[in-house]
Amino acid sequence: VDQAAPTADAGSGFTKTCVTNASGGTIGASGSSGNSYSWNNGAGSSATASVNPSSTTTYTLTVTDNSNGCTATDDVTVTVNTTPPSAAAGNDFTKTCTSNANGTQVGQSSVAGQTFSWSPSSGLNSPSSATTLANPSATTTYTLTVTQNNNGCTNTDDVVVTVDQATPAADAGSDFTKTCVTNPTGGT
């Protein structure tokens, strides 16, 4: 009597991030021609399956020996770590001769495990920090890009600095001479 169960090998799990296995990967191992295969979660009916889950998922492979009907199962977990960081460039502001004349701080609190990059960098005192002094000479839209180091995911946010420092025109008029005879009451 043949009651030997087949071998089920769901393969090694992997981690999907924004930069590693971003399009998923293959689970399972080579199969045998005398067996049939079935994956839960709609992953297919072959010894291997291409999977691209949107959240951490455990896949179960069921192998059936076609000659005796015995089955075996094995599980593999695909871990999904694709959560982007939050990005907050700050509130838009206007730089005038009397308000924010030397610029102002923009950005967010620094978070361990994240890197920060501002673009363009002109008019910024620290373009690779979470916060920076924005003091452009012309109206500029700055983009903050935040990268989560453990998964490579990024997020962006913009802040607009409007520069309105136009000097008003001053015209006191033409010079004139006041004498007892010429312009005795002043001029215009």
XYZ file of N, CA and C in Angstrom:
564
model
N 0.862 -1.173 0.000
C 0.000 0.000 0.000
C 0.907 1.234 0.000
N 0.666 2.131 -0.966
C 1.459 3.349 -1.096
C 0.702 4.491 -0.443
N 1.129 4.870 0.754
C 0.519 5.998 1.454
C 1.548 7.080 1.759
N 2.592 7.118 0.963
C 3.642 8.114 1.172
C 3.144 9.483 0.718
N 3.297 10.446 1.600
C 2.884 11.808 1.254
C 3.962 12.451 0.393
N 3.574 13.289 -0.540
C 4.568 14.000 -1.352
C 5.270 15.074 -0.506
N 6.290 15.640 -1.051
C 6.987 16.730 -0.367
C 6.429 18.057 -0.863
N 6.060 18.906 0.075
C 5.577 20.247 -0.271
C 6.654 21.246 0.110
N 7.056 22.092 -0.829
C 8.074 23.108 -0.570
C 7.575 24.442 -1.113
N 7.081 25.279 -0.203
C 6.555 26.588 -0.600
C 7.672 27.598 -0.851
N 8.921 27.200 -0.633
C 10.048 28.076 -0.903
C 10.319 29.021 0.252
N 11.183 29.976 -0.015
C 11.576 30.954 1.002
C 10.741 32.211 0.854
N 10.403 32.775 1.988
C 9.687 34.034 1.960
C 10.623 35.158 1.544
N 10.053 36.287 1.193
C 10.853 37.457 0.850
C 10.126 38.699 1.330
N 10.843 39.802 1.316
C 10.256 41.075 1.715
C 10.145 41.970 0.492
N 8.981 42.558 0.343
C 8.712 43.494 -0.749
C 8.773 44.900 -0.168
N 9.654 45.754 -0.743
C 9.736 47.155 -0.342
C 9.552 48.009 -1.592
N 9.737 49.297 -1.455
C 9.617 50.193 -2.613
C 10.778 50.039 -3.578
N 11.906 49.449 -3.124
C 13.070 49.294 -3.992
C 13.517 47.847 -4.175
N 13.174 46.963 -3.258
C 13.538 45.552 -3.359
C 12.274 44.724 -3.587
N 12.286 43.907 -4.617
C 11.114 43.083 -4.967
C 9.860 43.941 -5.104
N 10.011 45.147 -5.629
C 8.889 46.083 -5.721
C 7.745 45.543 -6.577
N 8.048 44.648 -7.503
C 7.008 44.050 -8.356
C 6.659 42.638 -7.916
N 7.061 42.276 -6.705
C 6.766 40.944 -6.194
C 7.912 39.989 -6.473
N 7.621 38.697 -6.417
C 8.654 37.684 -6.624
C 8.023 36.313 -6.808
N 8.878 35.287 -6.802
C 8.432 33.910 -7.026
C 8.552 33.114 -5.737
N 7.517 32.350 -5.446
C 7.529 31.445 -4.297
C 7.416 30.021 -4.816
N 7.746 29.057 -3.974
C 7.680 27.652 -4.357
C 9.048 27.134 -4.757
N 9.065 25.909 -5.270
C 10.301 25.249 -5.704
C 9.945 24.326 -6.862
N 10.952 23.718 -7.452
C 10.676 22.832 -8.597
C 9.769 21.684 -8.153
N 8.931 21.258 -9.055
C 7.951 20.225 -8.724
C 8.253 18.902 -9.396
N 7.380 17.947 -9.169
C 7.497 16.610 -9.735
C 6.309 16.361 -10.662
N 6.546 15.650 -11.769
C 5.492 15.447 -12.762
C 4.336 14.579 -12.251
N 4.532 13.830 -11.198
C 3.467 12.977 -10.681
C 2.583 13.647 -9.647
N 2.801 14.918 -9.428
C 2.045 15.632 -8.401
C 1.225 16.762 -9.026
N 0.176 17.157 -8.315
C -0.561 18.363 -8.697
C -0.391 19.379 -7.565
N -0.505 20.663 -7.914
C -0.172 21.743 -6.987
C -1.321 22.734 -6.933
N -1.530 23.266 -5.747
C -2.571 24.279 -5.585
C -2.135 25.268 -4.504
N -2.172 26.546 -4.861
C -1.865 27.607 -3.917
C -3.163 28.257 -3.471
N -3.247 28.595 -2.200
C -4.395 29.381 -1.754
C -4.226 30.807 -2.262
N -5.147 31.661 -1.972
C -5.082 33.077 -2.347
C -5.000 33.305 -3.850
N -5.425 32.310 -4.628
C -5.454 32.486 -6.072
C -4.088 32.558 -6.713
N -3.071 31.996 -6.074
C -1.712 32.099 -6.592
C -1.426 31.102 -7.714
N -2.340 30.212 -8.004
C -2.138 29.332 -9.159
C -2.087 27.862 -8.829
N -1.727 27.070 -9.857
C -1.723 25.611 -9.720
C -0.436 25.015 -10.265
N 0.679 25.689 -10.045
C 1.998 25.178 -10.428
C 2.850 25.042 -9.174
N 3.995 24.400 -9.310
C 4.897 24.229 -8.162
C 5.442 25.576 -7.692
N 5.519 26.531 -8.612
C 5.961 27.877 -8.255
C 4.856 28.862 -8.629
N 4.897 30.020 -8.012
C 3.891 31.053 -8.308
C 4.550 32.430 -8.222
N 4.169 33.287 -9.132
C 4.590 34.691 -9.065
C 3.538 35.446 -8.267
N 3.991 36.136 -7.230
C 3.052 36.845 -6.359
C 3.516 38.284 -6.158
N 2.553 39.164 -5.996
C 2.830 40.572 -5.758
C 1.745 41.129 -4.838
N 1.775 40.720 -3.563
C 0.720 41.155 -2.646
C 0.857 42.626 -2.262
N -0.261 43.222 -1.873
C -0.239 44.616 -1.425
C -0.082 44.719 0.091
N -0.238 43.612 0.791
C -0.002 43.571 2.233
C 0.639 42.220 2.562
N 1.227 42.114 3.740
C 1.883 40.869 4.139
C 0.901 39.711 4.029
N 1.330 38.653 3.340
C 0.440 37.528 3.027
C 1.168 36.213 3.232
N 0.470 35.247 3.824
C 0.985 33.886 3.937
C 0.296 33.033 2.868
N 1.107 32.357 2.069
C 0.609 31.490 1.003
C 0.803 30.043 1.430
N -0.211 29.218 1.176
C -0.139 27.794 1.492
C -0.152 27.001 0.204
N 0.857 26.144 0.032
C 0.954 25.240 -1.115
C 0.464 23.866 -0.685
N -0.494 23.335 -1.424
C -0.950 21.961 -1.197
C -0.482 21.116 -2.379
N 0.254 20.030 -2.079
C 0.759 19.118 -3.106
C 0.016 17.798 -2.962
N -0.513 17.311 -4.072
C -1.230 16.035 -4.076
C -0.476 15.053 -4.962
N -0.194 13.844 -4.405
C 0.404 12.767 -5.199
C -0.720 12.166 -6.030
N -0.627 12.319 -7.336
C -1.718 11.878 -8.216
C -1.924 10.364 -8.206
N -0.913 9.575 -7.799
C -1.052 8.112 -7.823
C -1.745 7.563 -6.580
N -1.642 8.263 -5.431
C -2.255 7.714 -4.217
C -3.190 8.698 -3.512
N -3.249 9.948 -3.979
C -4.158 10.934 -3.389
C -3.678 11.551 -2.097
N -2.487 11.174 -1.632
C -1.962 11.759 -0.395
C -1.545 13.205 -0.643
N -1.664 14.017 0.403
C -1.342 15.432 0.276
C -0.347 15.876 1.340
N 0.274 17.002 1.051
C 1.166 17.653 2.005
C 1.034 19.156 1.773
N 1.278 19.929 2.820
C 1.189 21.382 2.690
C 2.444 22.042 3.258
N 2.697 23.262 2.798
C 3.791 24.077 3.314
C 3.381 25.530 3.135
N 3.829 26.377 4.054
C 3.494 27.805 4.017
C 4.738 28.641 3.746
N 4.511 29.804 3.162
C 5.558 30.798 2.976
C 4.919 32.175 3.158
N 5.638 33.076 3.813
C 5.108 34.414 4.050
C 5.896 35.432 3.248
N 5.164 36.300 2.558
C 5.750 37.427 1.846
C 5.424 38.671 2.675
N 6.462 39.306 3.183
C 6.304 40.493 4.021
C 6.311 41.736 3.137
N 5.324 42.592 3.325
C 5.226 43.820 2.539
C 5.513 45.013 3.446
N 6.531 45.789 3.066
C 6.918 46.983 3.810
C 7.034 48.127 2.802
N 5.893 48.671 2.409
C 5.871 49.734 1.392
C 5.173 51.000 1.901
N 5.206 51.196 3.200
C 4.563 52.384 3.765
C 5.465 53.597 3.549
N 4.960 54.600 2.843
C 5.793 55.790 2.633
C 5.834 56.652 3.895
N 6.907 57.430 4.052
C 6.959 58.351 5.191
C 6.037 59.530 4.942
N 5.747 60.285 5.981
C 4.981 61.514 5.754
C 5.958 62.635 5.428
N 5.479 63.552 4.621
C 6.284 64.714 4.233
C 5.448 65.961 4.456
N 6.010 66.918 5.169
C 5.306 68.180 5.444
C 6.298 69.327 5.273
N 6.222 69.980 4.122
C 7.159 71.062 3.809
C 6.852 72.338 4.585
N 5.675 72.438 5.151
C 5.316 73.631 5.909
C 4.310 74.478 5.165
N 3.974 75.605 5.785
C 2.963 76.498 5.209
C 3.607 77.478 4.239
N 2.895 77.748 3.148
C 3.332 78.780 2.215
C 3.433 80.103 2.969
N 4.374 80.967 2.554
C 4.460 82.287 3.174
C 4.926 83.307 2.151
N 4.737 84.574 2.512
C 5.161 85.684 1.665
C 6.280 86.438 2.364
N 7.310 86.737 1.611
C 8.463 87.490 2.098
C 8.334 88.908 1.538
N 8.212 89.890 2.445
C 8.135 91.301 2.034
C 9.267 92.057 2.716
N 9.281 93.348 2.535
C 10.311 94.176 3.190
C 10.098 94.242 4.702
N 8.884 93.993 5.166
C 8.588 94.105 6.601
C 8.158 92.789 7.235
N 7.750 91.815 6.456
C 7.289 90.529 6.993
C 8.152 89.417 6.407
N 8.757 88.619 7.272
C 9.644 87.529 6.844
C 10.756 88.038 5.936
N 11.252 89.234 6.218
C 12.247 89.875 5.349
C 13.516 89.041 5.193
N 13.842 88.238 6.196
C 15.031 87.374 6.129
C 14.660 85.916 5.932
N 13.438 85.657 5.432
C 12.970 84.290 5.238
C 12.384 83.725 6.509
N 12.048 82.437 6.484
C 11.532 81.762 7.675
C 11.808 80.262 7.561
N 11.689 79.568 8.679
C 11.909 78.123 8.701
C 10.750 77.402 8.020
N 11.080 76.396 7.225
C 10.079 75.520 6.622
C 10.479 74.083 6.912
N 9.538 73.171 6.799
C 9.841 71.753 6.969
C 9.093 71.123 8.116
N 9.625 70.003 8.573
C 8.965 69.180 9.580
C 9.978 68.709 10.601
N 9.493 68.078 11.647
C 10.389 67.512 12.653
C 11.177 66.363 12.038
N 12.426 66.266 12.430
C 13.270 65.176 11.942
C 12.823 63.857 12.571
N 12.881 62.778 11.796
C 12.505 61.445 12.274
C 13.682 60.511 12.017
N 14.080 59.760 13.040
C 15.178 58.809 12.887
C 14.832 57.795 11.799
N 15.812 57.444 10.992
C 15.599 56.460 9.932
C 15.073 57.060 8.641
N 15.039 58.387 8.573
C 14.588 59.047 7.348
C 15.655 60.027 6.884
N 15.716 60.231 5.565
C 16.590 61.253 5.006
C 15.723 62.299 4.320
N 16.272 63.511 4.223
C 15.511 64.656 3.732
C 16.308 65.357 2.645
N 15.595 65.834 1.635
C 16.239 66.555 0.547
C 15.282 67.614 0.018
N 15.797 68.844 -0.126
C 15.000 69.960 -0.634
C 15.462 70.309 -2.040
N 14.510 70.672 -2.890
C 14.837 71.086 -4.247
C 13.915 72.223 -4.666
N 14.428 73.260 -5.313
C 15.852 73.529 -5.523
C 16.514 73.901 -4.199
N 17.840 73.893 -4.196
C 18.551 74.186 -2.947
C 18.895 75.667 -2.801
N 18.762 76.448 -3.877
C 19.112 77.870 -3.789
C 18.157 78.582 -2.832
N 18.720 79.438 -2.001
C 17.932 80.177 -1.023
C 17.673 79.413 0.260
N 18.248 78.213 0.383
C 18.073 77.400 1.597
C 19.398 77.304 2.333
N 19.366 77.308 3.667
C 20.613 77.204 4.410
C 20.985 75.761 4.731
N 20.049 74.820 4.611
C 20.342 73.420 4.955
C 19.458 72.492 4.119
N 19.779 72.313 2.834
C 18.895 71.578 1.926
C 18.824 70.063 2.136
N 19.571 69.522 3.121
C 19.464 68.086 3.401
C 18.984 67.832 4.829
N 18.299 68.821 5.398
C 17.748 68.690 6.750
C 16.224 68.665 6.690
N 15.616 68.198 7.768
C 14.154 68.176 7.836
C 13.585 69.583 7.823
N 14.291 70.514 8.476
C 13.881 71.918 8.460
C 15.024 72.743 7.905
N 14.659 73.850 7.275
C 15.672 74.729 6.692
C 15.120 76.141 6.645
N 16.022 77.105 6.657
C 15.622 78.489 6.488
C 15.457 78.740 4.993
N 14.252 79.161 4.598
C 13.985 79.485 3.194
C 14.025 80.992 3.042
N 14.979 81.463 2.243
C 15.151 82.897 2.046
C 15.530 83.167 0.582
N 14.617 82.872 -0.339
C 14.940 83.066 -1.756
C 14.868 84.538 -2.146
N 15.502 84.867 -3.267
C 15.455 86.235 -3.773
C 14.292 86.424 -4.746
N 13.681 85.344 -5.186
C 12.516 85.412 -6.082
C 11.524 84.341 -5.639
N 10.280 84.486 -6.032
C 9.245 83.510 -5.672
C 9.703 82.113 -6.094
N 9.620 81.148 -5.161
C 10.143 79.798 -5.394
C 9.215 78.766 -4.776
N 9.007 77.676 -5.495
C 8.321 76.510 -4.937
C 9.392 75.496 -4.556
N 9.477 75.183 -3.270
C 10.434 74.201 -2.775
C 9.726 72.870 -2.576
N 10.395 71.776 -2.980
C 9.863 70.426 -2.784
C 10.722 69.693 -1.771
N 10.081 69.204 -0.719
C 10.749 68.370 0.283
C 10.491 66.910 -0.082
N 11.573 66.133 -0.237
C 11.461 64.692 -0.467
C 11.968 63.977 0.779
N 11.116 63.130 1.344
C 11.476 62.351 2.528
C 11.591 60.888 2.105
N 12.708 60.245 2.466
C 12.934 58.835 2.147
C 12.984 58.029 3.434
N 12.197 56.955 3.477
C 12.225 56.017 4.608
C 13.361 55.044 4.325
N 14.429 55.085 5.135
C 15.640 54.315 4.823
C 15.444 52.812 4.824
N 14.568 52.270 5.656
C 14.453 50.810 5.756
C 13.662 50.177 4.617
N 12.952 50.998 3.814
C 12.210 50.393 2.699
C 12.351 51.169 1.389
N 13.058 52.285 1.419
C 13.285 53.055 0.195
C 12.087 53.840 -0.299
N 10.991 53.834 0.441
C 9.788 54.554 0.009
C 9.978 56.053 0.231
N 9.385 56.847 -0.653
C 9.519 58.296 -0.570
C 8.155 58.965 -0.588
N 8.172 60.215 -0.153
C 6.979 61.047 -0.210
C 7.465 62.481 -0.379
N 6.637 63.317 -0.992
C 7.028 64.710 -1.226
C 5.926 65.662 -0.791
N 6.332 66.889 -0.530
C 5.398 67.973 -0.255
C 6.065 69.275 -0.687
N 5.247 70.248 -1.080
C 5.756 71.530 -1.564
C 5.396 72.660 -0.617
N 6.228 73.692 -0.634
C 5.932 74.945 0.042
C 6.293 76.058 -0.937
N 5.413 77.051 -1.028
C 5.645 78.181 -1.935
C 6.038 79.403 -1.118
N 7.175 79.985 -1.483
C 7.624 81.220 -0.857
C 7.444 82.317 -1.914
N 6.508 83.213 -1.643
C 6.243 84.323 -2.548
C 7.075 85.516 -2.099
N 7.867 86.056 -3.009
C 8.719 87.203 -2.689
C 8.084 88.447 -3.300
N 7.748 89.393 -2.424
C 7.148 90.671 -2.841
C 7.928 91.787 -2.168
N 9.081 92.095 -2.725
C 9.946 93.123 -2.152
C 10.244 94.223 -3.171
N 9.285 94.481 -4.039
C 9.471 95.538 -5.030
C 9.542 96.884 -4.319
N 10.514 97.634 -4.678
C 10.683 98.960 -4.084
C 9.706 99.909 -4.758
N 8.931 100.651 -3.970
C 7.982 101.571 -4.596
C 8.731 102.734 -5.260
N 8.122 103.300 -6.269
C 8.725 104.457 -6.944
C 8.515 105.696 -6.084
N 9.566 106.488 -5.936
C 9.483 107.736 -5.169
C 9.828 108.879 -6.114
N 8.925 109.841 -6.221
C 9.161 110.981 -7.107
C 8.697 112.237 -6.383
N 9.657 113.034 -5.927
C 9.342 114.265 -5.197
C 9.056 115.429 -6.140
N 9.172 115.178 -7.405
C 8.926 116.242 -8.388
C 10.212 116.958 -8.759
N 10.078 118.002 -9.587
C 11.243 118.763 -10.054
C 11.692 119.759 -8.998
N 12.999 120.003 -8.998
C 13.545 121.027 -8.117
C 12.998 122.401 -8.539
N 12.871 123.307 -7.587
C 12.485 124.688 -7.916
C 13.119 125.633 -6.907
N 13.110 126.844 -7.245
C 13.681 127.876 -6.377
C 12.557 128.760 -5.874
N 12.583 129.026 -4.602
C 11.577 129.896 -3.987
C 12.242 131.222 -3.653
N 11.687 132.267 -4.185
C 12.151 133.623 -3.857
C 10.920 134.457 -3.542
N 11.142 135.731 -3.227
C 10.002 136.618 -2.974
C 9.190 136.827 -4.227
N 9.834 136.641 -5.390
C 9.167 136.905 -6.672
C 8.734 135.573 -7.331
N 9.616 134.592 -7.311
C 9.352 133.306 -7.967
C 8.905 132.294 -6.909
N 7.770 131.707 -7.140
C 7.218 130.703 -6.225
C 7.190 131.181 -4.775
N 6.658 132.374 -4.504
C 6.700 132.916 -3.151
C 5.900 132.056 -2.166
N 4.935 131.286 -2.621
C 4.149 130.442 -1.698
C 4.566 128.978 -1.783
N 5.614 128.659 -2.476
C 6.081 127.300 -2.628
C 5.803 126.779 -4.028
N 6.041 125.512 -4.242
C 5.839 124.915 -5.558
C 5.056 123.623 -5.475
N 4.857 123.016 -6.628
C 4.145 121.736 -6.662
C 4.974 120.682 -7.304
